[in-house]
Structures are given as structure tokens and as C-alpha cells.
């Protein structure tokens, strides 16, 4: 009887070890597949811009026929030609962060003699960092895909990027303007002033009505 129990225990132990091994193997396989998938996704993304906001010293682009240029002066961003315009530094840093991480997912197999709008670019963005100067050149819009053709100054390869990568460079200096401090306070003060004036006027009117009703 004891021998039979030992055999059963041994079989059960082997079965448990086999299950544990299978579970470990499945986990390892799934982890490997996830790593392969992540690597494929990373390889599928094409980096067009890669810079940190603090490394940028100037950026310029054209929008609506107007050229916009921004320069860093003593750790503060200024708009060229708008020296008196105070920019919202946080908003501009956020803009630079987006501009520094533009990617494409599709490289275009350029057809022979096809221009894609680069003869007369729809927009050129020039960025100067501590590492040098580079440009993004936008061509025509692919209306079927709702994307823009783009290439960099370092390569003749053509890519497709989302419309948001194009429209982020449409902001004018005025749209980066910092809000004037104390605007709300002034408005509240004016409101309080009007309220006090109205109360005084009402009080004076009550006095006048009271005087008229008093008997002689």
C-alpha cells in the first residue's frame, strides 16, 4: 500500500513539475513575442526630428505667407520683429517639445520625375540647436490620406506625416503672447466700483424720497 502511494505521489510530482515547466515556457514565449512586436513597432517609426527644447537656439517657419522667427535671448524666447511682445515661455517650450519629436510611419517610393510639391514647398521649418541647423521641408498634401509629403535637409528621402505635424507650425507670435497679469483683478475692481456706485446712488435716492414725504 505504501509503495502504491509513493508511486502515486511521484507521478503527481512529475505532473506538477511538468505543468510548472510548461507555464514558465509559455511566459517566456509570450515575453519574447512582445519584445519582437515592440522592436518592429520601433523600427516602423521613422524619426524626423529629435531634440530637447533646451537645446534649441532659434526656430523659423512660414505660415500664411508670413515668416515667423523665434530666438532665444538670455534664456528667454523672443519673436524677431516683435521685441516688445512678451511670449508665454511655458507654451513655447511645449511647442518646441512637440516640434522635437516628429515622426513618420511611411516612406514614399518616389516615382521618377514626380515632384510632390518640393519645387515650391508649402512650408519650410528651420531649427538651430547646439548641434547645428536642419530643416523640415513640406511639399503637397495627399488629400486621399490627409497627410503631407515631407523631407529633411539631410536626406532626399520622402515621407508622409500626419496633418498635425504640418499645422503645429501655423502659430503666429501673437498666439504665443503671454496673458497680461492683473487683468482679472482689474476687471473685478471695476465691477466692485460699479456695485459701490450703484449702491450709493440707490441710498441717495432713498434719502431724497424720505425727505419729500416728511410733513412740514
Short mmCIF file of C-alpha atoms in Angstrom, two decimals:
data_model
loop_
_atom_site.label_atom_id
_atom_site.label_comp_id
_atom_site.label_asym_id
_atom_site.label_seq_id
_atom_site.Cartn_x
_atom_site.Cartn_y
_atom_site.Cartn_z
CA UNK A 1 0.00 0.00 0.00
CA UNK A 2 2.83 2.34 0.93
CA UNK A 3 4.61 1.51 -2.31
CA UNK A 4 1.46 2.35 -4.30
CA UNK A 5 1.13 5.70 -2.50
CA UNK A 6 4.75 6.51 -3.22
CA UNK A 7 4.24 5.78 -6.89
CA UNK A 8 1.12 7.99 -6.97
CA UNK A 9 2.99 10.79 -5.20
CA UNK A 10 5.90 10.51 -7.63
CA UNK A 11 3.53 10.67 -10.64
CA UNK A 12 1.74 13.68 -9.13
CA UNK A 13 5.06 15.44 -8.50
CA UNK A 14 6.19 14.80 -12.07
CA UNK A 15 2.85 16.15 -13.33
CA UNK A 16 3.18 19.33 -11.22
CA UNK A 17 6.77 19.89 -12.39
CA UNK A 18 5.66 19.39 -16.00
CA UNK A 19 2.91 21.99 -15.57
CA UNK A 20 5.32 24.44 -13.96
CA UNK A 21 7.75 23.95 -16.82
CA UNK A 22 5.02 24.47 -19.39
CA UNK A 23 3.82 27.66 -17.64
CA UNK A 24 7.36 29.03 -17.49
CA UNK A 25 7.88 28.21 -21.13
CA UNK A 26 4.64 29.90 -22.19
CA UNK A 27 5.53 33.05 -20.22
CA UNK A 28 8.98 33.16 -21.78
CA UNK A 29 7.49 32.70 -25.26
CA UNK A 30 4.90 35.49 -24.72
CA UNK A 31 7.59 37.83 -23.39
CA UNK A 32 9.75 37.12 -26.41
CA UNK A 33 6.84 37.80 -28.78
CA UNK A 34 6.08 41.11 -27.04
CA UNK A 35 9.72 42.18 -27.36
CA UNK A 36 9.71 41.31 -31.07
CA UNK A 37 6.49 43.26 -31.59
CA UNK A 38 7.83 46.32 -29.73
CA UNK A 39 11.04 46.19 -31.78
CA UNK A 40 9.07 46.01 -35.03
CA UNK A 41 6.95 48.97 -33.97
CA UNK A 42 10.04 51.00 -33.09
CA UNK A 43 11.64 50.15 -36.42
CA UNK A 44 8.43 51.12 -38.24
CA UNK A 45 8.53 54.63 -36.77
CA UNK A 46 10.84 56.98 -38.68
CA UNK A 47 12.30 59.82 -36.63
CA UNK A 48 12.34 63.16 -38.45
CA UNK A 49 13.15 65.48 -35.56
CA UNK A 50 14.79 64.65 -32.26
CA UNK A 51 15.88 67.48 -30.00
CA UNK A 52 15.23 68.76 -26.49
CA UNK A 53 13.62 72.22 -26.09
CA UNK A 54 16.57 73.46 -24.02
CA UNK A 55 18.98 72.71 -26.89
CA UNK A 56 17.16 74.94 -29.39
CA UNK A 57 18.54 78.44 -30.01
CA UNK A 58 16.25 79.51 -32.85
CA UNK A 59 13.36 78.26 -34.98
CA UNK A 60 11.69 79.77 -38.02
CA UNK A 61 8.85 78.81 -40.33
CA UNK A 62 6.42 80.40 -42.76
CA UNK A 63 2.69 80.46 -42.28
CA UNK A 64 0.09 82.15 -44.44
CA UNK A 65 2.79 83.91 -46.46
CA UNK A 66 4.36 85.35 -43.30
CA UNK A 67 7.74 84.31 -41.95
CA UNK A 68 7.88 83.69 -38.19
CA UNK A 69 11.21 83.56 -36.42
CA UNK A 70 11.87 82.98 -32.75
CA UNK A 71 15.21 83.37 -30.99
CA UNK A 72 16.46 82.57 -27.53
CA UNK A 73 17.93 85.59 -25.77
CA UNK A 74 19.35 85.15 -22.28
CA UNK A 75 17.27 82.03 -21.61
CA UNK A 76 14.07 83.77 -22.80
CA UNK A 77 12.28 83.27 -26.09
CA UNK A 78 11.61 86.33 -28.24
CA UNK A 79 9.86 86.77 -31.58
CA UNK A 80 12.02 88.50 -34.18
CA UNK A 81 10.43 91.79 -35.19
CA UNK A 82 8.21 91.72 -32.10
CA UNK A 83 10.69 92.56 -29.36
CA UNK A 84 8.04 94.21 -27.18
CA UNK A 85 5.80 91.15 -27.39
CA UNK A 86 6.14 89.04 -24.26
CA UNK A 87 5.81 85.34 -25.08
CA UNK A 88 4.32 82.68 -22.84
CA UNK A 89 7.55 80.78 -22.15
CA UNK A 90 5.82 77.61 -20.94
CA UNK A 91 3.57 77.48 -24.00
CA UNK A 92 6.54 77.99 -26.30
CA UNK A 93 8.56 75.27 -24.54
CA UNK A 94 5.60 72.92 -25.01
CA UNK A 95 5.52 73.81 -28.71
CA UNK A 96 9.24 73.03 -29.03
CA UNK A 97 8.73 69.70 -27.27
CA UNK A 98 6.16 68.70 -29.91
CA UNK A 99 8.34 70.02 -32.72
CA UNK A 100 11.27 67.98 -31.43
CA UNK A 101 9.55 64.61 -31.70
CA UNK A 102 8.04 64.48 -35.19
CA UNK A 103 7.89 61.02 -36.69
CA UNK A 104 6.69 59.37 -39.90
CA UNK A 105 5.37 55.87 -40.40
CA UNK A 106 5.60 55.74 -44.17
CA UNK A 107 8.46 56.28 -46.59
CA UNK A 108 7.30 57.12 -50.09
CA UNK A 109 8.65 55.17 -53.04
CA UNK A 110 9.16 58.23 -55.18
CA UNK A 111 8.09 57.94 -58.79
CA UNK A 112 10.51 59.14 -61.44
CA UNK A 113 10.15 62.86 -62.24
CA UNK A 114 7.47 63.26 -59.56
CA UNK A 115 7.88 66.50 -57.61
CA UNK A 116 5.47 66.03 -54.67
CA UNK A 117 5.38 69.81 -54.21
CA UNK A 118 9.03 70.28 -53.23
CA UNK A 119 9.81 72.61 -56.13
CA UNK A 120 7.68 75.20 -54.34
CA UNK A 121 7.47 73.92 -50.74
CA UNK A 122 4.27 74.64 -48.87
CA UNK A 123 6.27 75.20 -45.69
CA UNK A 124 9.90 75.15 -44.57
CA UNK A 125 10.83 74.84 -40.91
CA UNK A 126 14.41 75.66 -39.91
CA UNK A 127 15.66 74.66 -36.49
CA UNK A 128 19.01 75.62 -34.97
CA UNK A 129 20.23 73.73 -31.93
CA UNK A 130 23.54 73.47 -30.12
CA UNK A 131 24.35 70.65 -32.58
CA UNK A 132 23.71 72.64 -35.77
CA UNK A 133 20.96 73.67 -38.18
CA UNK A 134 18.49 71.44 -40.01
CA UNK A 135 15.23 71.89 -41.88
CA UNK A 136 11.92 70.18 -42.46
CA UNK A 137 10.57 70.76 -45.96
CA UNK A 138 6.87 70.17 -46.55
CA UNK A 139 5.50 69.53 -50.01
CA UNK A 140 1.97 68.88 -51.22
CA UNK A 141 -0.85 67.41 -49.19
CA UNK A 142 -2.00 63.92 -50.08
CA UNK A 143 -5.73 64.58 -49.90
CA UNK A 144 -6.64 60.89 -50.01
CA UNK A 145 -4.57 60.10 -46.90
CA UNK A 146 -4.93 63.54 -45.28
CA UNK A 147 -1.16 63.63 -44.86
CA UNK A 148 1.72 65.79 -46.07
CA UNK A 149 4.82 64.89 -48.03
CA UNK A 150 7.93 65.93 -46.15
CA UNK A 151 11.69 65.52 -46.29
CA UNK A 152 14.62 66.77 -44.25
CA UNK A 153 17.58 68.89 -45.29
CA UNK A 154 19.86 65.88 -44.55
CA UNK A 155 18.21 63.47 -46.97
CA UNK A 156 16.36 63.26 -50.27
CA UNK A 157 14.05 60.57 -48.92
CA UNK A 158 10.37 61.49 -48.89
CA UNK A 159 7.96 60.60 -46.11
CA UNK A 160 4.30 61.06 -45.21
CA UNK A 161 3.40 62.74 -41.92
CA UNK A 162 0.11 63.50 -40.22
CA UNK A 163 -1.59 66.84 -40.79
CA UNK A 164 -0.89 67.82 -37.17
CA UNK A 165 2.85 67.78 -37.91
CA UNK A 166 2.16 70.45 -40.53
CA UNK A 167 -0.38 72.58 -38.68
CA UNK A 168 1.71 72.87 -35.49
CA UNK A 169 3.80 75.41 -37.40
CA UNK A 170 0.88 77.74 -38.09
CA UNK A 171 1.01 79.71 -34.86
CA UNK A 172 1.91 83.39 -35.14
CA UNK A 173 3.91 85.27 -32.47
CA UNK A 174 0.66 86.84 -31.22
CA UNK A 175 -0.73 83.37 -30.49
CA UNK A 176 2.19 82.74 -28.12
CA UNK A 177 1.55 86.03 -26.32
CA UNK A 178 1.64 85.81 -22.53
CA UNK A 179 -1.54 86.78 -20.73
CA UNK A 180 -1.33 90.14 -19.04
CA UNK A 181 -1.08 89.81 -15.29
CA UNK A 182 -3.76 91.52 -13.23
CA UNK A 183 -6.39 91.58 -15.97
CA UNK A 184 -8.89 89.64 -13.85
CA UNK A 185 -8.10 91.75 -10.80
CA UNK A 186 -8.69 94.97 -12.70
CA UNK A 187 -11.99 93.65 -14.04
CA UNK A 188 -13.11 92.64 -10.55
CA UNK A 189 -12.07 96.03 -9.19
CA UNK A 190 -14.10 97.78 -11.88
CA UNK A 191 -17.05 95.52 -11.10
CA UNK A 192 -16.81 96.30 -7.39
CA UNK A 193 -16.54 100.00 -8.19
CA UNK A 194 -19.73 99.90 -10.27
CA UNK A 195 -21.51 97.98 -7.50
CA UNK A 196 -20.48 100.54 -4.86
CA UNK A 197 -21.55 103.40 -7.14
CA UNK A 198 -24.94 101.79 -7.75
CA UNK A 199 -25.42 101.23 -4.01
CA UNK A 200 -24.53 104.85 -3.23
CA UNK A 201 -26.95 106.09 -5.92
CA UNK A 202 -29.73 103.90 -4.51
CA UNK A 203 -29.02 105.13 -0.96
CA UNK A 204 -29.10 108.79 -2.07
CA UNK A 205 -32.42 108.21 -3.84
CA UNK A 206 -33.92 106.71 -0.67
CA UNK A 207 -32.86 109.76 1.28
CA UNK A 208 -34.43 112.08 -1.29
CA UNK A 209 -37.71 110.13 -1.26
CA UNK A 210 -37.74 110.21 2.54
CA UNK A 211 -37.22 113.97 2.62
CA UNK A 212 -40.07 114.58 0.19
CA UNK A 213 -42.52 112.51 2.26
CA UNK A 214 -41.77 114.27 5.60
CA UNK A 215 -44.59 116.70 6.67
CA UNK A 216 -43.72 120.35 7.13
#
